[in-house]
mmCIF file of C-alpha atoms in Angstrom:
data_model
loop_
_atom_site.group_PDB
_atom_site.id
_atom_site.type_symbol
_atom_site.label_atom_id
_atom_site.label_comp_id
_atom_site.label_asym_id
_atom_site.label_seq_id
_atom_site.Cartn_x
_atom_site.Cartn_y
_atom_site.Cartn_z
ATOM 1 C CA MET K 678 0.000 0.000 0.000
ATOM 2 C CA LEU K 679 2.854 2.395 0.830
ATOM 3 C CA ALA K 680 4.345 1.968 -2.638
ATOM 4 C CA VAL K 681 0.972 2.716 -4.214
ATOM 5 C CA ILE K 682 0.626 5.952 -2.327
ATOM 6 C CA ALA K 683 4.235 7.039 -2.520
ATOM 7 C CA GLY K 684 3.655 8.989 -5.660
ATOM 8 C CA PHE K 685 1.197 11.952 -5.181
ATOM 9 C CA SER K 686 1.904 15.790 -5.482
ATOM 10 C CA ILE K 687 0.760 19.246 -6.988
ATOM 11 C CA THR K 688 0.429 23.183 -7.344
ATOM 12 C CA SER K 689 -0.956 25.661 -9.910
ATOM 13 C CA CYS K 690 -0.869 29.127 -11.370
ATOM 14 C CA LYS K 691 -4.627 29.229 -11.857
ATOM 15 C CA ASN K 692 -6.724 31.017 -9.243
ATOM 16 C CA ASP K 693 -9.762 28.701 -9.372
ATOM 17 C CA ASP K 694 -11.715 27.661 -6.318
ATOM 18 C CA GLN K 695 -10.631 24.153 -5.314
ATOM 19 C CA GLU K 696 -14.275 23.090 -5.109
ATOM 20 C CA ASP K 697 -14.607 23.535 -8.907
ATOM 21 C CA ILE K 698 -11.603 21.340 -9.717
ATOM 22 C CA SER K 699 -12.085 17.619 -10.130
ATOM 23 C CA ILE K 700 -9.667 15.192 -8.555
ATOM 24 C CA VAL K 701 -10.619 12.658 -11.247
ATOM 25 C CA GLY K 702 -7.834 12.001 -13.728
ATOM 26 C CA THR K 703 -4.416 10.453 -14.138
ATOM 27 C CA TRP K 704 -1.757 11.840 -11.843
ATOM 28 C CA ARG K 705 2.003 11.389 -12.279
ATOM 29 C CA HIS K 706 4.144 11.278 -9.157
ATOM 30 C CA THR K 707 6.891 13.903 -9.261
ATOM 31 C CA GLN K 708 8.224 14.832 -5.832
ATOM 32 C CA MET K 709 8.262 14.039 -2.107
ATOM 33 C CA LYS K 710 8.905 16.842 0.393
ATOM 34 C CA VAL K 711 9.546 16.440 4.089
ATOM 35 C CA ILE K 712 8.243 19.334 6.202
ATOM 36 C CA SER K 713 9.348 19.911 9.797
ATOM 37 C CA GLY K 714 6.637 19.120 12.336
ATOM 38 C CA LYS K 715 8.371 21.558 14.676
ATOM 39 C CA ASP K 716 8.584 24.759 12.615
ATOM 40 C CA GLY K 717 7.201 24.058 9.120
ATOM 41 C CA SER K 718 10.539 24.403 7.353
ATOM 42 C CA VAL K 719 11.388 22.174 4.383
ATOM 43 C CA LEU K 720 13.757 19.433 5.559
ATOM 44 C CA SER K 721 14.012 17.583 2.255
ATOM 45 C CA ASN K 722 12.870 18.399 -1.257
ATOM 46 C CA ASN K 723 13.397 15.198 -3.223
ATOM 47 C CA ASP K 724 12.610 14.854 -6.883
ATOM 48 C CA LEU K 725 11.765 11.255 -7.671
ATOM 49 C CA ASP K 726 14.204 9.174 -9.697
ATOM 50 C CA ALA K 727 13.437 8.136 -13.296
ATOM 51 C CA CYS K 728 11.937 4.821 -12.195
ATOM 52 C CA ASP K 729 9.646 6.337 -9.524
ATOM 53 C CA GLN K 730 8.536 9.074 -11.956
ATOM 54 C CA LYS K 731 6.872 6.434 -14.148
ATOM 55 C CA THR K 732 4.324 5.910 -11.370
ATOM 56 C CA THR K 733 0.789 7.056 -12.128
ATOM 57 C CA THR K 734 -2.385 7.058 -10.095
ATOM 58 C CA GLU K 735 -5.702 7.249 -11.919
ATOM 59 C CA LEU K 736 -8.742 8.369 -9.933
ATOM 60 C CA THR K 737 -11.830 7.351 -11.907
ATOM 61 C CA GLU K 738 -15.354 8.753 -11.854
ATOM 62 C CA ASN K 739 -16.632 5.465 -10.429
ATOM 63 C CA ASP K 740 -14.435 5.846 -7.286
ATOM 64 C CA THR K 741 -11.724 3.385 -8.338
ATOM 65 C CA LEU K 742 -8.054 4.201 -7.860
ATOM 66 C CA LYS K 743 -5.816 2.488 -10.426
ATOM 67 C CA SER K 744 -2.156 2.521 -9.475
ATOM 68 C CA ASN K 745 0.656 1.764 -11.893
ATOM 69 C CA TYR K 746 3.704 2.081 -9.711
ATOM 70 C CA TYR K 747 7.372 1.420 -10.252
ATOM 71 C CA GLU K 748 10.154 0.504 -7.843
ATOM 72 C CA PHE K 749 13.835 0.020 -8.458
ATOM 73 C CA TYR K 750 14.618 -3.468 -7.184
ATOM 74 C CA ASN K 751 17.213 -6.103 -8.139
ATOM 75 C CA SER K 752 18.964 -3.670 -10.484
ATOM 76 C CA SER K 753 15.853 -2.948 -12.548
ATOM 77 C CA CYS K 754 12.761 -0.748 -12.603
ATOM 78 C CA ASN K 755 9.831 -3.064 -11.811
ATOM 79 C CA HIS K 756 6.158 -2.353 -12.620
ATOM 80 C CA TYR K 757 3.257 -3.194 -10.284
ATOM 81 C CA TYR K 758 -0.487 -2.617 -10.623
ATOM 82 C CA GLU K 759 -3.142 -2.339 -7.916
ATOM 83 C CA GLU K 760 -6.734 -1.093 -7.634
ATOM 84 C CA TYR K 761 -8.511 0.322 -4.589
ATOM 85 C CA GLY K 762 -11.778 2.032 -3.850
ATOM 86 C CA TYR K 763 -11.566 5.695 -2.877
ATOM 87 C CA SER K 764 -13.772 8.587 -1.867
ATOM 88 C CA TYR K 765 -13.098 12.305 -1.864
ATOM 89 C CA ASP K 766 -14.607 14.899 0.486
ATOM 90 C CA LYS K 767 -14.221 18.268 -1.284
ATOM 91 C CA ASN K 768 -15.351 20.308 1.714
ATOM 92 C CA ALA K 769 -12.936 18.665 4.157
ATOM 93 C CA GLN K 770 -10.200 18.342 1.478
ATOM 94 C CA LYS K 771 -9.687 14.669 2.376
ATOM 95 C CA LEU K 772 -9.032 11.689 0.121
ATOM 96 C CA PHE K 773 -9.890 8.276 1.597
ATOM 97 C CA ILE K 774 -8.057 5.287 0.089
ATOM 98 C CA ASP K 775 -8.256 1.774 1.484
ATOM 99 C CA GLY K 776 -8.734 2.895 5.093
ATOM 100 C CA GLU K 777 -6.127 5.680 4.942
ATOM 101 C CA THR K 778 -6.949 9.411 5.051
ATOM 102 C CA PHE K 779 -4.901 11.834 2.944
ATOM 103 C CA SER K 780 -5.142 15.557 3.664
ATOM 104 C CA ILE K 781 -5.153 17.608 0.459
ATOM 105 C CA LYS K 782 -2.877 20.620 0.807
ATOM 106 C CA SER K 783 -3.622 21.986 -2.656
ATOM 107 C CA LEU K 784 -5.487 20.906 -5.767
ATOM 108 C CA THR K 785 -5.348 22.665 -9.121
ATOM 109 C CA GLU K 786 -6.095 21.612 -12.677
ATOM 110 C CA HIS K 787 -2.496 20.457 -13.052
ATOM 111 C CA GLU K 788 -1.189 19.698 -9.574
ATOM 112 C CA LEU K 789 -2.107 17.840 -6.396
ATOM 113 C CA VAL K 790 -0.238 18.090 -3.085
ATOM 114 C CA MET K 791 -1.233 15.902 -0.172
ATOM 115 C CA ASN K 792 0.184 14.501 3.044
ATOM 116 C CA ASP K 793 1.174 10.842 3.251
ATOM 117 C CA PRO K 794 -0.496 9.425 6.399
ATOM 118 C CA GLU K 795 1.730 6.322 6.409
ATOM 119 C CA ALA K 796 4.973 8.309 6.608
ATOM 120 C CA ASP K 797 4.676 9.317 10.266
ATOM 121 C CA ASP K 798 8.353 9.620 10.963
ATOM 122 C CA ASP K 799 10.746 11.961 12.754
ATOM 123 C CA TYR K 800 12.944 12.586 9.703
ATOM 124 C CA ASN K 801 15.481 14.820 11.463
ATOM 125 C CA ASP K 802 15.359 13.220 14.958
ATOM 126 C CA ASP K 803 14.255 16.433 16.704
ATOM 127 C CA GLY K 804 11.441 14.770 18.679
ATOM 128 C CA PHE K 805 8.649 16.021 16.374
ATOM 129 C CA GLU K 806 6.756 13.948 13.809
ATOM 130 C CA ASP K 807 7.462 15.424 10.389
ATOM 131 C CA ILE K 808 5.068 15.750 7.436
ATOM 132 C CA TYR K 809 5.640 13.952 4.148
ATOM 133 C CA GLU K 810 4.087 15.768 1.190
ATOM 134 C CA MET K 811 3.436 13.889 -2.026
ATOM 135 C CA HIS K 812 3.426 15.985 -5.184
ATOM 136 C CA LEU K 813 1.632 14.867 -8.364
ATOM 137 C CA THR K 814 0.913 16.453 -11.726
ATOM 138 C CA ARG K 815 -1.460 15.712 -14.593
#
């Protein structure tokens, strides 16, 4: 499940209301940021490698998430496919996937940024749980 989710992220230059933008579509995973739980500073701003960047997540109109994800393993880029049900609460800006809740930080026509609920980790060992942001584009 972690590998499926490890690929979300987004921003935009359009000033549309998030309520008018559909989350439905195919999203390409582009970046993972780690944000300090202590002061909100960026601790890590990692672009994904060429293998990870092949990962896509399709959110369909019939509430099915189709994940084509890639992991570098045994000296090669390996493809995996999984499907899950999902629901999206526009008002609360929450995406629910297979029992996990993702908080949407921003959603535009071309970008999605959300927090990874499975990555509850103290990245910099300062005693505070840090926030892992997944960045996706379409």
